[in-house]
CSV table of C-alpha atoms in Angstrom, one decimal:
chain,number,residue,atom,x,y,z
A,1,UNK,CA,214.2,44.9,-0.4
A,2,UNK,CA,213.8,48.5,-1.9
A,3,UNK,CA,213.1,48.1,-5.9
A,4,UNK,CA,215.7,49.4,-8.4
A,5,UNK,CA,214.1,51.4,-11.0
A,6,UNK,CA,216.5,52.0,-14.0
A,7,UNK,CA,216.3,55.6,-15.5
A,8,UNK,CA,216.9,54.8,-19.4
A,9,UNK,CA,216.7,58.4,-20.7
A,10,UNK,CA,220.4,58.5,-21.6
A,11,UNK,CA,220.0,55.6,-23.7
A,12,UNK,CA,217.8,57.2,-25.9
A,13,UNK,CA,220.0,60.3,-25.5
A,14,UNK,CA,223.0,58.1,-27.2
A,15,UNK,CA,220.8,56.9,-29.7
A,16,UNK,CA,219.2,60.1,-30.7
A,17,UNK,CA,223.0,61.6,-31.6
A,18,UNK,CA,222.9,59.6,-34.5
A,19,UNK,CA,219.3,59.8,-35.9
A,20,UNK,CA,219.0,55.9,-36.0
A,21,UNK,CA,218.2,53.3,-33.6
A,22,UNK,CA,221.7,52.6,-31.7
A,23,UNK,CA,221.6,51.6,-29.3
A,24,UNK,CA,218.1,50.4,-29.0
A,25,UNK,CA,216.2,51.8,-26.6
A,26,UNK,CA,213.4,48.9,-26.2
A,27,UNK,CA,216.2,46.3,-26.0
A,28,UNK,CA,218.1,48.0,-23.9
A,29,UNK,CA,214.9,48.0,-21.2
A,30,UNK,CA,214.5,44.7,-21.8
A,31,UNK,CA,218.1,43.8,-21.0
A,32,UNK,CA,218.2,45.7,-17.6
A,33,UNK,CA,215.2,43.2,-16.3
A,34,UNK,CA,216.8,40.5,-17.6
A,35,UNK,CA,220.1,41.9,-15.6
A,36,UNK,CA,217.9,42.1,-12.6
A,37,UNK,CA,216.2,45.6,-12.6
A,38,UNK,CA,213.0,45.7,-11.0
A,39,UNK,CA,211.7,48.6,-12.9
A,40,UNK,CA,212.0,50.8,-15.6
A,41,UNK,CA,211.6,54.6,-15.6
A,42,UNK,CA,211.2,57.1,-18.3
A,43,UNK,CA,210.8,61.1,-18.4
A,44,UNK,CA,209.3,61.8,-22.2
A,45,UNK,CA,210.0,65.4,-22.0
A,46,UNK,CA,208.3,68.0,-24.8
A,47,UNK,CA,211.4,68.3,-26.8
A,48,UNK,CA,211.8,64.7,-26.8
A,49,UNK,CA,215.8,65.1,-26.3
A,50,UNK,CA,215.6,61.6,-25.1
A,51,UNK,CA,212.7,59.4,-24.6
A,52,UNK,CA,209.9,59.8,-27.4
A,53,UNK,CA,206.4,59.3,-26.9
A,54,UNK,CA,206.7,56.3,-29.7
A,55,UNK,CA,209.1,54.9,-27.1
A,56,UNK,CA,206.7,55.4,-24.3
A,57,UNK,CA,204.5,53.1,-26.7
A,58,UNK,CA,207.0,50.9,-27.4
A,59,UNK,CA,207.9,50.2,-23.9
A,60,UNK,CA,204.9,50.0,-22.3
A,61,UNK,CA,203.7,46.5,-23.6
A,62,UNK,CA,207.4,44.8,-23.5
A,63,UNK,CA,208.2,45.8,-19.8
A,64,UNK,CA,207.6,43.1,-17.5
A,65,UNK,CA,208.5,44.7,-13.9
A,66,UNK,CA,207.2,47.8,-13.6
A,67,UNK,CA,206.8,50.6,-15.8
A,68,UNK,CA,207.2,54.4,-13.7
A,69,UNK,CA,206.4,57.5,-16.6
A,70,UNK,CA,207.7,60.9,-15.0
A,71,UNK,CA,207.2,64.3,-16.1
A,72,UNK,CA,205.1,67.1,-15.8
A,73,UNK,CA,201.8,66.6,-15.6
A,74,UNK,CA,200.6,69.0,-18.9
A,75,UNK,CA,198.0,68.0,-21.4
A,76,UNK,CA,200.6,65.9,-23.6
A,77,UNK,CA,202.4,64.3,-20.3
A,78,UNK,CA,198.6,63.1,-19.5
A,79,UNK,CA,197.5,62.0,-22.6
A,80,UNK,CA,200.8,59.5,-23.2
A,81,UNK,CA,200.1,58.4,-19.1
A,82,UNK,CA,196.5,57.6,-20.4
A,83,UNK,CA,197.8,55.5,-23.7
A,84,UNK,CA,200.3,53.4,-21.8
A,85,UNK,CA,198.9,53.1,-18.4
A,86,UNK,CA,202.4,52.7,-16.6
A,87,UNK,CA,202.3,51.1,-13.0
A,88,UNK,CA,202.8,55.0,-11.7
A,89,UNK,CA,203.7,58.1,-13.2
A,90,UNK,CA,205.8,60.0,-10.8
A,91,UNK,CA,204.6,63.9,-11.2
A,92,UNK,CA,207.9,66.3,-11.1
A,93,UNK,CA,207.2,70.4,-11.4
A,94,UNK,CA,210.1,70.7,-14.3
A,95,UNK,CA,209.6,73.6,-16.7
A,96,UNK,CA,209.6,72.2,-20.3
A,97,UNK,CA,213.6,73.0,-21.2
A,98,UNK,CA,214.9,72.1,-18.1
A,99,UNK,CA,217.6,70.1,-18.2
A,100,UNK,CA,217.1,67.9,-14.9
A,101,UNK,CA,214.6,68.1,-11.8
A,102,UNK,CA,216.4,71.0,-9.5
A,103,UNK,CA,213.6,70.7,-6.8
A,104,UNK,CA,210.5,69.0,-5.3
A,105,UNK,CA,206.7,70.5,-5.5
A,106,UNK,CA,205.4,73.1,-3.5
A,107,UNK,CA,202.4,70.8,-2.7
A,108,UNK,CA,200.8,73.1,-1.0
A,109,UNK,CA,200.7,76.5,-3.7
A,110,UNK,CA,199.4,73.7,-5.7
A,111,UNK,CA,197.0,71.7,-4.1
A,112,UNK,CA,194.4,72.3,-6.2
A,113,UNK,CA,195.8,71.2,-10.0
A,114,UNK,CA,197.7,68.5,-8.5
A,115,UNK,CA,194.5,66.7,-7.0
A,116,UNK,CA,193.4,67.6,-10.2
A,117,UNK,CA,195.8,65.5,-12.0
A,118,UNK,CA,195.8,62.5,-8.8
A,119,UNK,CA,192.2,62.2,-9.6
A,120,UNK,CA,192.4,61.4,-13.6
A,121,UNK,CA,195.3,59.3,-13.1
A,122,UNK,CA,193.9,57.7,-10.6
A,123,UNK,CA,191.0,56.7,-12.2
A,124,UNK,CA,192.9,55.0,-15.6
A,125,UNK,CA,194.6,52.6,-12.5
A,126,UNK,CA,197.7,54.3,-12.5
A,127,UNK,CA,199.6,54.6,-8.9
A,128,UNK,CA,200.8,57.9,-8.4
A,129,UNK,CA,204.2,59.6,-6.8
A,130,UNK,CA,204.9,63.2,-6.4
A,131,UNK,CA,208.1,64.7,-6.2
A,132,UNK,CA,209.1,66.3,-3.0
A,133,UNK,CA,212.0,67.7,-0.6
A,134,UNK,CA,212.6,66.0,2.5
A,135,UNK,CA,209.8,68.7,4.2
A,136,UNK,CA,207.5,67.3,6.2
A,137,UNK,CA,204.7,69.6,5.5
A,138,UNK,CA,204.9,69.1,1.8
A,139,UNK,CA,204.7,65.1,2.3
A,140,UNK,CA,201.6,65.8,4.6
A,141,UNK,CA,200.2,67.8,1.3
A,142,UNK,CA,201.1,65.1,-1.0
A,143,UNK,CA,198.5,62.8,1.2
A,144,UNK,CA,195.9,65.3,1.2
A,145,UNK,CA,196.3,65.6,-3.0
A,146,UNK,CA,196.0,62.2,-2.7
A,147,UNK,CA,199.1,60.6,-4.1
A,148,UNK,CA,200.1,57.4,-2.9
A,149,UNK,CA,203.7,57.7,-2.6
A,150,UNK,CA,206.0,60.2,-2.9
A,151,UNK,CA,209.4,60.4,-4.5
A,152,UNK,CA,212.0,62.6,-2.4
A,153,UNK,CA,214.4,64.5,-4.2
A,154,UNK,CA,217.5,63.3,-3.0
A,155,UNK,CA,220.6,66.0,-4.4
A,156,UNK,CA,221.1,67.5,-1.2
A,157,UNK,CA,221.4,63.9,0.5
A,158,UNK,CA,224.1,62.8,-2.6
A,159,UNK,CA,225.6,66.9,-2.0
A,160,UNK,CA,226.0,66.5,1.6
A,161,UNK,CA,227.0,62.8,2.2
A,162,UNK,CA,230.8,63.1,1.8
A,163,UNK,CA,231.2,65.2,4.2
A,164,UNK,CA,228.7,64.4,7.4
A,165,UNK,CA,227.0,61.0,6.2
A,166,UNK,CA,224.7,60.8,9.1
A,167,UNK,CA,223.7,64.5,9.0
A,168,UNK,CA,223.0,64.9,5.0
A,169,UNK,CA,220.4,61.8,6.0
A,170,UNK,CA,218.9,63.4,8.6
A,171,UNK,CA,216.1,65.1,6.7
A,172,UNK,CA,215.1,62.0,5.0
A,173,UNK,CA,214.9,59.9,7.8
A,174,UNK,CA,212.5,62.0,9.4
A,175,UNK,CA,210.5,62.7,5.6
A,176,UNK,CA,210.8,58.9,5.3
A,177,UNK,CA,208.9,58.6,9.1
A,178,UNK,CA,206.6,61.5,8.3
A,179,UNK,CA,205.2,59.7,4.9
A,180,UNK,CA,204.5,56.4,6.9
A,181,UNK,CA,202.1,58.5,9.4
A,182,UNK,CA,200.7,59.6,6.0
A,183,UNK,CA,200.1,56.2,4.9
A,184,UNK,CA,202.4,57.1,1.9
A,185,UNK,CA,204.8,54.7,0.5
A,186,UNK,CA,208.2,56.0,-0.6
A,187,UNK,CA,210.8,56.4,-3.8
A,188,UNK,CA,213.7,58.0,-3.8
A,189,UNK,CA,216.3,59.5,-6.6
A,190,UNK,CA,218.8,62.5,-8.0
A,191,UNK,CA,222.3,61.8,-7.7
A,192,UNK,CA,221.8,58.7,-6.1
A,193,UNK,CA,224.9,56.2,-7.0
A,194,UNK,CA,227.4,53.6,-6.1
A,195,UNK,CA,229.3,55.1,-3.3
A,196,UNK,CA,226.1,56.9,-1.5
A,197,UNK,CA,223.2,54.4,-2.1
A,198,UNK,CA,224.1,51.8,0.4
A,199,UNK,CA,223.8,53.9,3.5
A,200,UNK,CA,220.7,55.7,2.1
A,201,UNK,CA,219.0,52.6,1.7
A,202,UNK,CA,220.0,51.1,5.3
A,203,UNK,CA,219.1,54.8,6.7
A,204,UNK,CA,215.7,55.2,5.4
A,205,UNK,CA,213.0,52.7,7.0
A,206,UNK,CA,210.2,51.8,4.3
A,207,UNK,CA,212.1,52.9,1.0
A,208,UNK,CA,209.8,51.1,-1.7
A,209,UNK,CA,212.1,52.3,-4.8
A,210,UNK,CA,214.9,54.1,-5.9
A,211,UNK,CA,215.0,55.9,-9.2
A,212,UNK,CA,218.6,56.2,-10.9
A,213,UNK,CA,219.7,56.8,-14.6
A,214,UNK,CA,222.6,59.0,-15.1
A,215,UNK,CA,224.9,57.0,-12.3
A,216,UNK,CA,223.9,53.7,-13.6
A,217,UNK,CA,224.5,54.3,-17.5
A,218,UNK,CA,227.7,56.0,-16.5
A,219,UNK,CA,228.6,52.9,-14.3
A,220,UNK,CA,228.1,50.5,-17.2
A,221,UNK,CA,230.3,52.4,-19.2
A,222,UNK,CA,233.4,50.3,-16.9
A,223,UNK,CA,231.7,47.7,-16.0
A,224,UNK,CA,228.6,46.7,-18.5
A,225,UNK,CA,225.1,47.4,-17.5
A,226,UNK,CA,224.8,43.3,-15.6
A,227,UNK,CA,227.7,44.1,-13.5
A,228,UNK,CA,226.3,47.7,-13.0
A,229,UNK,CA,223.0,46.4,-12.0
A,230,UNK,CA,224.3,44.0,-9.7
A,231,UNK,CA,226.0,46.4,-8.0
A,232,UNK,CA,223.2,48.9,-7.3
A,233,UNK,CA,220.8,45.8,-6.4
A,234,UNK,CA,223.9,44.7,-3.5
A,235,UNK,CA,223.4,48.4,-2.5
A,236,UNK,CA,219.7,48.0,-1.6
A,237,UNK,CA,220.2,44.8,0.4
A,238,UNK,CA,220.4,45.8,4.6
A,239,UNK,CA,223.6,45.5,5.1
């Protein structure tokens, strides 16, 4: 079954309104895998408006699933990757004030820094997922960089599925069959969430992991983060 990652960003986001340490963020990680989560992810972005590095080194010896770090792959991003050594980091082109991922890699303008970056993370043990559109030719870059997944950016899937389900998957069908001819294993996320996940997950052959933060906090704002969790878990199951 595809793995359920859980964003936890806008945990710290909460917390960091007050200046203290409510809700805690460590807890709160800890919590999700006992709820069922097979993974937590975290973007430590240079303003730290969420996530800290001293979370990042927090977290990283307390989470027992697996630990995805995302971000942009700068001199700080790289040096907290080194001092935690997640199971992957997951490399996103963001500019540092951006306020969410808006778009995947062009791979291929920047073949050479991001084979750069493959290689050192690589060689601390660290898997490692770029993220991309649903474009074919990017994935096929992605392999040549020498990433070992890639994490397709899924907001035109999540914008499109309401009105033409089977048409808004399209594209990542065919970037889902174009990564396994690559050898490439594959994540998912962006505006992934209760009422799209289910046929995303039973549309796309050889989805290793979904990614999802906003939707799921949000969710457990109803229904408490186990029943959220639950949820989102039932979504990845074939139906």
């Amino acid at each position: 079954m595809t793995r359920l990652s859980v964003n936890i960003n806008k945990v710290a986001t909460l917390r960091n309104a007050r200046g203290e340490n409510v809700p805690d963020v460590k807890r709160f990680a800890e919590y999700c895998e006992t709820c069922g989560a097979e993974g937590i992810t975290v973007h430590p972005r240079p303003d730290e408006r969420h996530i800290t590095r001293a979370d990042v080194a927090e977290l990283a010896p307390v989470v027992k699933t697996e630990f995805n770090i995302e971000g942009y792959p700068d001199e700080r991003f790289m040096e907290i990757v080194r001092e935690a050594r997640p199971a992957q980091a997951t490399l996103v082109p963001d500019a540092p004030g951006q306020l969410t991922s808006s778009a995947g890699w062009d791979v291929i303008a920047n073949m050479d820094f991001l084979s750069g970056i493959v290689n050192r993370l690589k060689e601390w043990g660290v898997r490692v997922s770029i993220f991309v559109a649903a474009e074919p030719e990017q994935i096929e870059a992605a392999a040549r960089a020498g990433a070992d997944r890639v994490e397709l950016y899924t907001k035109p899937y999540a914008d499109g599925y309401g009105e033409d389900p089977a048409k808004a998957v399209a594209p990542f069908v065919a970037a889902a069959r174009t990564a396994a001819k690559c050898g490439l294993g594959l994540n998912a996320g962006h505006d992934l969430n209760l009422r799209n996940l289910a046929f995303f997950a039973d549309s796309i052959p050889n989805l290793d992991e979904v990614s999802i933060g906003h939707a799921i906090i949000s969710d457990a704002l109803y229904l408490g983060i186990d029943a959220t969790i639950k949820a989102y878990l039932d979504c990845l199951k074939k139906h």
